[in-house]
PDB file of C-alpha atoms in Angstrom:
ATOM      1  CA  UNK A   1       0.818-171.710  -9.857  1.00  0.00           C
ATOM      2  CA  UNK A   2      -0.187-174.227 -12.593  1.00  0.00           C
ATOM      3  CA  UNK A   3      -0.928-171.285 -14.900  1.00  0.00           C
ATOM      4  CA  UNK A   4       2.549-169.870 -14.126  1.00  0.00           C
ATOM      5  CA  UNK A   5       1.131-166.795 -12.485  1.00  0.00           C
ATOM      6  CA  UNK A   6       3.801-167.065  -9.740  1.00  0.00           C
ATOM      7  CA  UNK A   7       3.459-163.680  -8.177  1.00  0.00           C
ATOM      8  CA  UNK A   8      -0.257-164.111  -7.793  1.00  0.00           C
ATOM      9  CA  UNK A   9       0.314-167.539  -6.475  1.00  0.00           C
ATOM     10  CA  UNK A  10       2.628-166.215  -3.804  1.00  0.00           C
ATOM     11  CA  UNK A  11      -0.125-163.628  -2.749  1.00  0.00           C
ATOM     12  CA  UNK A  12      -2.754-166.382  -2.620  1.00  0.00           C
ATOM     13  CA  UNK A  13      -0.581-168.719  -0.543  1.00  0.00           C
ATOM     14  CA  UNK A  14       0.348-165.843   1.867  1.00  0.00           C
ATOM     15  CA  UNK A  15      -3.352-165.003   2.236  1.00  0.00           C
ATOM     16  CA  UNK A  16      -4.148-168.645   3.048  1.00  0.00           C
ATOM     17  CA  UNK A  17      -1.455-168.615   5.752  1.00  0.00           C
ATOM     18  CA  UNK A  18      -2.745-165.296   7.192  1.00  0.00           C
ATOM     19  CA  UNK A  19      -6.249-166.663   7.386  1.00  0.00           C
ATOM     20  CA  UNK A  20      -5.331-170.219   8.590  1.00  0.00           C
ATOM     21  CA  UNK A  21      -1.968-169.989  10.444  1.00  0.00           C
ATOM     22  CA  UNK A  22      -2.598-173.274  12.300  1.00  0.00           C
ATOM     23  CA  UNK A  23      -3.711-175.295   9.300  1.00  0.00           C
ATOM     24  CA  UNK A  24      -1.998-178.604   8.625  1.00  0.00           C
ATOM     25  CA  UNK A  25      -1.534-177.211   5.061  1.00  0.00           C
ATOM     26  CA  UNK A  26       0.606-174.219   6.136  1.00  0.00           C
ATOM     27  CA  UNK A  27       3.819-176.136   5.420  1.00  0.00           C
ATOM     28  CA  UNK A  28       2.617-176.831   1.890  1.00  0.00           C
ATOM     29  CA  UNK A  29       1.718-173.138   1.472  1.00  0.00           C
ATOM     30  CA  UNK A  30       5.233-172.082   2.553  1.00  0.00           C
ATOM     31  CA  UNK A  31       6.705-174.616   0.148  1.00  0.00           C
ATOM     32  CA  UNK A  32       4.674-173.295  -2.842  1.00  0.00           C
ATOM     33  CA  UNK A  33       5.605-169.729  -1.895  1.00  0.00           C
ATOM     34  CA  UNK A  34       9.189-170.977  -2.193  1.00  0.00           C
ATOM     35  CA  UNK A  35       8.534-172.634  -5.540  1.00  0.00           C
ATOM     36  CA  UNK A  36       6.781-169.550  -6.921  1.00  0.00           C
ATOM     37  CA  UNK A  37       9.717-167.417  -5.806  1.00  0.00           C
ATOM     38  CA  UNK A  38      12.160-169.868  -7.284  1.00  0.00           C
ATOM     39  CA  UNK A  39      10.355-169.672 -10.688  1.00  0.00           C
ATOM     40  CA  UNK A  40      10.655-165.865 -10.440  1.00  0.00           C
ATOM     41  CA  UNK A  41      14.411-166.120  -9.742  1.00  0.00           C
ATOM     42  CA  UNK A  42      13.840-164.722  -6.389  1.00  0.00           C
ATOM     43  CA  UNK A  43      16.324-167.101  -4.838  1.00  0.00           C
ATOM     44  CA  UNK A  44      16.581-165.473  -1.377  1.00  0.00           C
ATOM     45  CA  UNK A  45      12.936-165.517  -0.865  1.00  0.00           C
ATOM     46  CA  UNK A  46      12.692-169.093  -2.132  1.00  0.00           C
ATOM     47  CA  UNK A  47      15.469-170.303   0.229  1.00  0.00           C
ATOM     48  CA  UNK A  48      13.901-168.347   3.176  1.00  0.00           C
ATOM     49  CA  UNK A  49      10.504-170.110   2.588  1.00  0.00           C
ATOM     50  CA  UNK A  50      12.122-173.587   1.989  1.00  0.00           C
ATOM     51  CA  UNK A  51      14.065-173.247   5.244  1.00  0.00           C
ATOM     52  CA  UNK A  52      10.975-172.132   6.978  1.00  0.00           C
ATOM     53  CA  UNK A  53       9.214-175.312   5.817  1.00  0.00           C
ATOM     54  CA  UNK A  54      12.028-177.544   6.850  1.00  0.00           C
ATOM     55  CA  UNK A  55      12.664-175.913  10.263  1.00  0.00           C
ATOM     56  CA  UNK A  56       8.979-175.935  11.183  1.00  0.00           C
ATOM     57  CA  UNK A  57       7.894-179.199   9.563  1.00  0.00           C
ATOM     58  CA  UNK A  58      11.083-181.309   9.135  1.00  0.00           C
ATOM     59  CA  UNK A  59       9.292-184.654   9.146  1.00  0.00           C
ATOM     60  CA  UNK A  60       6.648-183.693   6.569  1.00  0.00           C
ATOM     61  CA  UNK A  61       6.795-184.504   2.919  1.00  0.00           C
ATOM     62  CA  UNK A  62       7.045-180.838   2.263  1.00  0.00           C
ATOM     63  CA  UNK A  63      10.051-180.517   4.592  1.00  0.00           C
ATOM     64  CA  UNK A  64      12.164-183.067   2.817  1.00  0.00           C
ATOM     65  CA  UNK A  65      11.214-181.641  -0.570  1.00  0.00           C
ATOM     66  CA  UNK A  66      12.141-178.172   0.566  1.00  0.00           C
ATOM     67  CA  UNK A  67      15.611-179.466   1.442  1.00  0.00           C
ATOM     68  CA  UNK A  68      16.023-180.766  -2.034  1.00  0.00           C
ATOM     69  CA  UNK A  69      14.876-177.575  -3.623  1.00  0.00           C
ATOM     70  CA  UNK A  70      17.360-175.519  -1.422  1.00  0.00           C
ATOM     71  CA  UNK A  71      20.141-177.955  -2.597  1.00  0.00           C
ATOM     72  CA  UNK A  72      19.028-177.472  -6.241  1.00  0.00           C
ATOM     73  CA  UNK A  73      19.278-173.632  -5.888  1.00  0.00           C
ATOM     74  CA  UNK A  74      22.741-173.787  -4.327  1.00  0.00           C
ATOM     75  CA  UNK A  75      23.949-176.342  -6.950  1.00  0.00           C
ATOM     76  CA  UNK A  76      22.691-174.151  -9.764  1.00  0.00           C
ATOM     77  CA  UNK A  77      24.666-171.291  -8.223  1.00  0.00           C
ATOM     78  CA  UNK A  78      27.802-173.505  -7.748  1.00  0.00           C
ATOM     79  CA  UNK A  79      27.602-172.951  -4.025  1.00  0.00           C
ATOM     80  CA  UNK A  80      28.548-176.560  -3.322  1.00  0.00           C
ATOM     81  CA  UNK A  81      29.484-176.203   0.362  1.00  0.00           C
ATOM     82  CA  UNK A  82      26.149-174.452   1.108  1.00  0.00           C
ATOM     83  CA  UNK A  83      24.333-177.310  -0.601  1.00  0.00           C
ATOM     84  CA  UNK A  84      26.286-179.885   1.323  1.00  0.00           C
ATOM     85  CA  UNK A  85      25.650-178.180   4.630  1.00  0.00           C
ATOM     86  CA  UNK A  86      21.906-178.197   3.726  1.00  0.00           C
ATOM     87  CA  UNK A  87      21.942-181.881   2.949  1.00  0.00           C
ATOM     88  CA  UNK A  88      23.993-182.806   6.096  1.00  0.00           C
ATOM     89  CA  UNK A  89      21.563-180.851   8.331  1.00  0.00           C
ATOM     90  CA  UNK A  90      18.630-182.565   6.749  1.00  0.00           C
ATOM     91  CA  UNK A  91      20.178-186.090   7.093  1.00  0.00           C
ATOM     92  CA  UNK A  92      20.911-185.584  10.729  1.00  0.00           C
ATOM     93  CA  UNK A  93      17.387-184.291  11.423  1.00  0.00           C
ATOM     94  CA  UNK A  94      15.352-186.746   9.317  1.00  0.00           C
ATOM     95  CA  UNK A  95      16.727-189.933  10.753  1.00  0.00           C
ATOM     96  CA  UNK A  96      14.873-192.876   9.046  1.00  0.00           C
ATOM     97  CA  UNK A  97      12.733-190.843   6.689  1.00  0.00           C
ATOM     98  CA  UNK A  98      12.013-192.489   3.388  1.00  0.00           C
ATOM     99  CA  UNK A  99      13.378-189.326   1.739  1.00  0.00           C
ATOM    100  CA  UNK A 100      16.971-189.835   3.180  1.00  0.00           C
ATOM    101  CA  UNK A 101      18.223-191.939   0.261  1.00  0.00           C
ATOM    102  CA  UNK A 102      17.234-189.165  -2.169  1.00  0.00           C
ATOM    103  CA  UNK A 103      19.005-186.553  -0.043  1.00  0.00           C
ATOM    104  CA  UNK A 104      22.027-188.698   0.212  1.00  0.00           C
ATOM    105  CA  UNK A 105      22.037-189.166  -3.543  1.00  0.00           C
ATOM    106  CA  UNK A 106      21.745-185.351  -4.099  1.00  0.00           C
ATOM    107  CA  UNK A 107      24.700-185.031  -1.699  1.00  0.00           C
ATOM    108  CA  UNK A 108      26.641-187.474  -3.807  1.00  0.00           C
ATOM    109  CA  UNK A 109      25.867-185.484  -7.025  1.00  0.00           C
ATOM    110  CA  UNK A 110      26.912-182.248  -5.320  1.00  0.00           C
ATOM    111  CA  UNK A 111      30.217-183.828  -4.281  1.00  0.00           C
ATOM    112  CA  UNK A 112      30.746-184.966  -7.902  1.00  0.00           C
ATOM    113  CA  UNK A 113      29.962-181.473  -9.132  1.00  0.00           C
ATOM    114  CA  UNK A 114      32.624-180.158  -6.643  1.00  0.00           C
ATOM    115  CA  UNK A 115      35.139-182.670  -8.061  1.00  0.00           C
ATOM    116  CA  UNK A 116      35.302-184.498  -4.660  1.00  0.00           C
ATOM    117  CA  UNK A 117      35.251-187.841  -6.472  1.00  0.00           C
ATOM    118  CA  UNK A 118      36.316-190.119  -3.612  1.00  0.00           C
ATOM    119  CA  UNK A 119      33.765-188.582  -1.207  1.00  0.00           C
ATOM    120  CA  UNK A 120      31.020-188.824  -3.842  1.00  0.00           C
ATOM    121  CA  UNK A 121      31.861-192.470  -4.394  1.00  0.00           C
ATOM    122  CA  UNK A 122      31.602-193.165  -0.682  1.00  0.00           C
ATOM    123  CA  UNK A 123      28.080-191.501  -0.477  1.00  0.00           C
ATOM    124  CA  UNK A 124      26.850-193.391  -3.535  1.00  0.00           C
ATOM    125  CA  UNK A 125      28.203-196.639  -1.948  1.00  0.00           C
ATOM    126  CA  UNK A 126      26.449-195.748   1.306  1.00  0.00           C
ATOM    127  CA  UNK A 127      23.078-195.318  -0.601  1.00  0.00           C
ATOM    128  CA  UNK A 128      23.604-198.699  -2.286  1.00  0.00           C
ATOM    129  CA  UNK A 129      24.481-200.532   0.932  1.00  0.00           C
ATOM    130  CA  UNK A 130      21.964-198.852   3.306  1.00  0.00           C
ATOM    131  CA  UNK A 131      19.005-198.599   0.995  1.00  0.00           C
ATOM    132  CA  UNK A 132      19.346-201.329  -1.603  1.00  0.00           C
ATOM    133  CA  UNK A 133      15.792-201.433  -2.624  1.00  0.00           C
ATOM    134  CA  UNK A 134      15.486-197.668  -3.256  1.00  0.00           C
ATOM    135  CA  UNK A 135      15.510-196.257  -6.875  1.00  0.00           C
ATOM    136  CA  UNK A 136      18.385-194.088  -5.490  1.00  0.00           C
ATOM    137  CA  UNK A 137      20.571-197.213  -4.998  1.00  0.00           C
ATOM    138  CA  UNK A 138      20.199-198.054  -8.674  1.00  0.00           C
ATOM    139  CA  UNK A 139      20.878-194.334  -9.591  1.00  0.00           C
ATOM    140  CA  UNK A 140      23.998-194.453  -7.333  1.00  0.00           C
ATOM    141  CA  UNK A 141      25.170-197.598  -9.142  1.00  0.00           C
ATOM    142  CA  UNK A 142      25.055-195.643 -12.432  1.00  0.00           C
ATOM    143  CA  UNK A 143      27.005-192.743 -10.903  1.00  0.00           C
ATOM    144  CA  UNK A 144      29.652-195.072  -9.500  1.00  0.00           C
ATOM    145  CA  UNK A 145      29.814-196.778 -12.899  1.00  0.00           C
ATOM    146  CA  UNK A 146      30.444-193.366 -14.514  1.00  0.00           C
ATOM    147  CA  UNK A 147      33.292-192.667 -11.926  1.00  0.00           C
ATOM    148  CA  UNK A 148      34.873-195.966 -12.618  1.00  0.00           C
ATOM    149  CA  UNK A 149      34.619-195.384 -16.407  1.00  0.00           C
ATOM    150  CA  UNK A 150      36.287-191.915 -15.974  1.00  0.00           C
ATOM    151  CA  UNK A 151      39.092-193.682 -14.121  1.00  0.00           C
ATOM    152  CA  UNK A 152      39.471-196.307 -16.944  1.00  0.00           C
ATOM    153  CA  UNK A 153      38.428-199.125 -14.519  1.00  0.00           C
ATOM    154  CA  UNK A 154      36.398-200.708 -17.305  1.00  0.00           C
ATOM    155  CA  UNK A 155      35.673-204.044 -15.728  1.00  0.00           C
ATOM    156  CA  UNK A 156      34.330-202.481 -12.598  1.00  0.00           C
ATOM    157  CA  UNK A 157      32.284-199.962 -14.671  1.00  0.00           C
ATOM    158  CA  UNK A 158      30.873-202.627 -16.878  1.00  0.00           C
ATOM    159  CA  UNK A 159      29.716-204.582 -13.917  1.00  0.00           C
ATOM    160  CA  UNK A 160      27.526-201.712 -12.785  1.00  0.00           C
ATOM    161  CA  UNK A 161      26.290-200.873 -16.222  1.00  0.00           C
ATOM    162  CA  UNK A 162      25.513-204.457 -17.157  1.00  0.00           C
ATOM    163  CA  UNK A 163      23.644-205.058 -13.938  1.00  0.00           C
ATOM    164  CA  UNK A 164      21.449-201.989 -14.385  1.00  0.00           C
ATOM    165  CA  UNK A 165      20.783-202.564 -18.126  1.00  0.00           C
ATOM    166  CA  UNK A 166      19.690-206.137 -17.373  1.00  0.00           C
ATOM    167  CA  UNK A 167      17.420-205.249 -14.432  1.00  0.00           C
ATOM    168  CA  UNK A 168      15.860-201.986 -15.575  1.00  0.00           C
ATOM    169  CA  UNK A 169      13.870-201.208 -18.654  1.00  0.00           C
ATOM    170  CA  UNK A 170      13.374-197.558 -17.952  1.00  0.00           C
ATOM    171  CA  UNK A 171      15.448-194.360 -18.686  1.00  0.00           C
ATOM    172  CA  UNK A 172      17.923-195.424 -16.057  1.00  0.00           C
ATOM    173  CA  UNK A 173      18.485-198.830 -17.786  1.00  0.00           C
ATOM    174  CA  UNK A 174      18.843-196.960 -21.119  1.00  0.00           C
ATOM    175  CA  UNK A 175      21.481-194.694 -19.648  1.00  0.00           C
ATOM    176  CA  UNK A 176      23.363-197.688 -18.229  1.00  0.00           C
ATOM    177  CA  UNK A 177      23.195-199.318 -21.704  1.00  0.00           C
ATOM    178  CA  UNK A 178      24.648-196.173 -23.260  1.00  0.00           C
ATOM    179  CA  UNK A 179      27.537-195.913 -20.847  1.00  0.00           C
ATOM    180  CA  UNK A 180      28.160-199.658 -21.342  1.00  0.00           C
ATOM    181  CA  UNK A 181      28.504-198.928 -25.133  1.00  0.00           C
ATOM    182  CA  UNK A 182      30.785-196.037 -24.341  1.00  0.00           C
ATOM    183  CA  UNK A 183      32.973-198.241 -22.072  1.00  0.00           C
ATOM    184  CA  UNK A 184      33.240-200.928 -24.761  1.00  0.00           C
ATOM    185  CA  UNK A 185      34.069-198.232 -27.364  1.00  0.00           C
ATOM    186  CA  UNK A 186      36.945-196.843 -25.186  1.00  0.00           C
ATOM    187  CA  UNK A 187      38.223-200.331 -24.844  1.00  0.00           C
ATOM    188  CA  UNK A 188      38.372-200.875 -28.531  1.00  0.00           C
ATOM    189  CA  UNK A 189      35.644-203.504 -28.585  1.00  0.00           C
ATOM    190  CA  UNK A 190      33.771-201.797 -31.494  1.00  0.00           C
ATOM    191  CA  UNK A 191      31.366-204.609 -32.440  1.00  0.00           C
ATOM    192  CA  UNK A 192      30.220-205.075 -28.878  1.00  0.00           C
ATOM    193  CA  UNK A 193      29.956-201.241 -28.471  1.00  0.00           C
ATOM    194  CA  UNK A 194      27.802-201.017 -31.571  1.00  0.00           C
ATOM    195  CA  UNK A 195      25.560-203.812 -30.192  1.00  0.00           C
ATOM    196  CA  UNK A 196      25.175-202.040 -26.854  1.00  0.00           C
ATOM    197  CA  UNK A 197      24.294-198.802 -28.611  1.00  0.00           C
ATOM    198  CA  UNK A 198      21.742-200.557 -30.817  1.00  0.00           C
TER     199      UNK A 198
END
């Protein structure tokens, strides 16, 4: 797989499953069959294997990762309702899994893609309120800030962007700083916008 020989990788993982069907690593093998198929643009086979991982091993790390991969495939094909059904099924099944904030965040992004802005806002707010220490809470703050900016609610947008740019020194903080500059520019505060961009 790491050498991008995806067809050969699929064969090897299938051989592993055939030889060790009861192995604890079987869920990982199905996941990597799905990833290999995904890289070969064999989306039906990819979804089939990712679904198999989630249905058989929902509480495993591979199970949660498979849900996200299924969602990514549906989103790339603009099949937003299918992606949302996938996320909702996972959220119901995973309960208090540490991957739930990420799945909720992906659900919010899908709703944004679908132009369901109010629903997206509500999901991002849920992530912030229910999982405040998660990285996905901060990512959700950025997304809400962008929604507020698009609606010309500059003060509310700036609150999110300022908070993130002051507390994060990573790519997320940089994005928040950029959008803060954009907000200030749209408000005609050119000197402040220039400072933010700098």
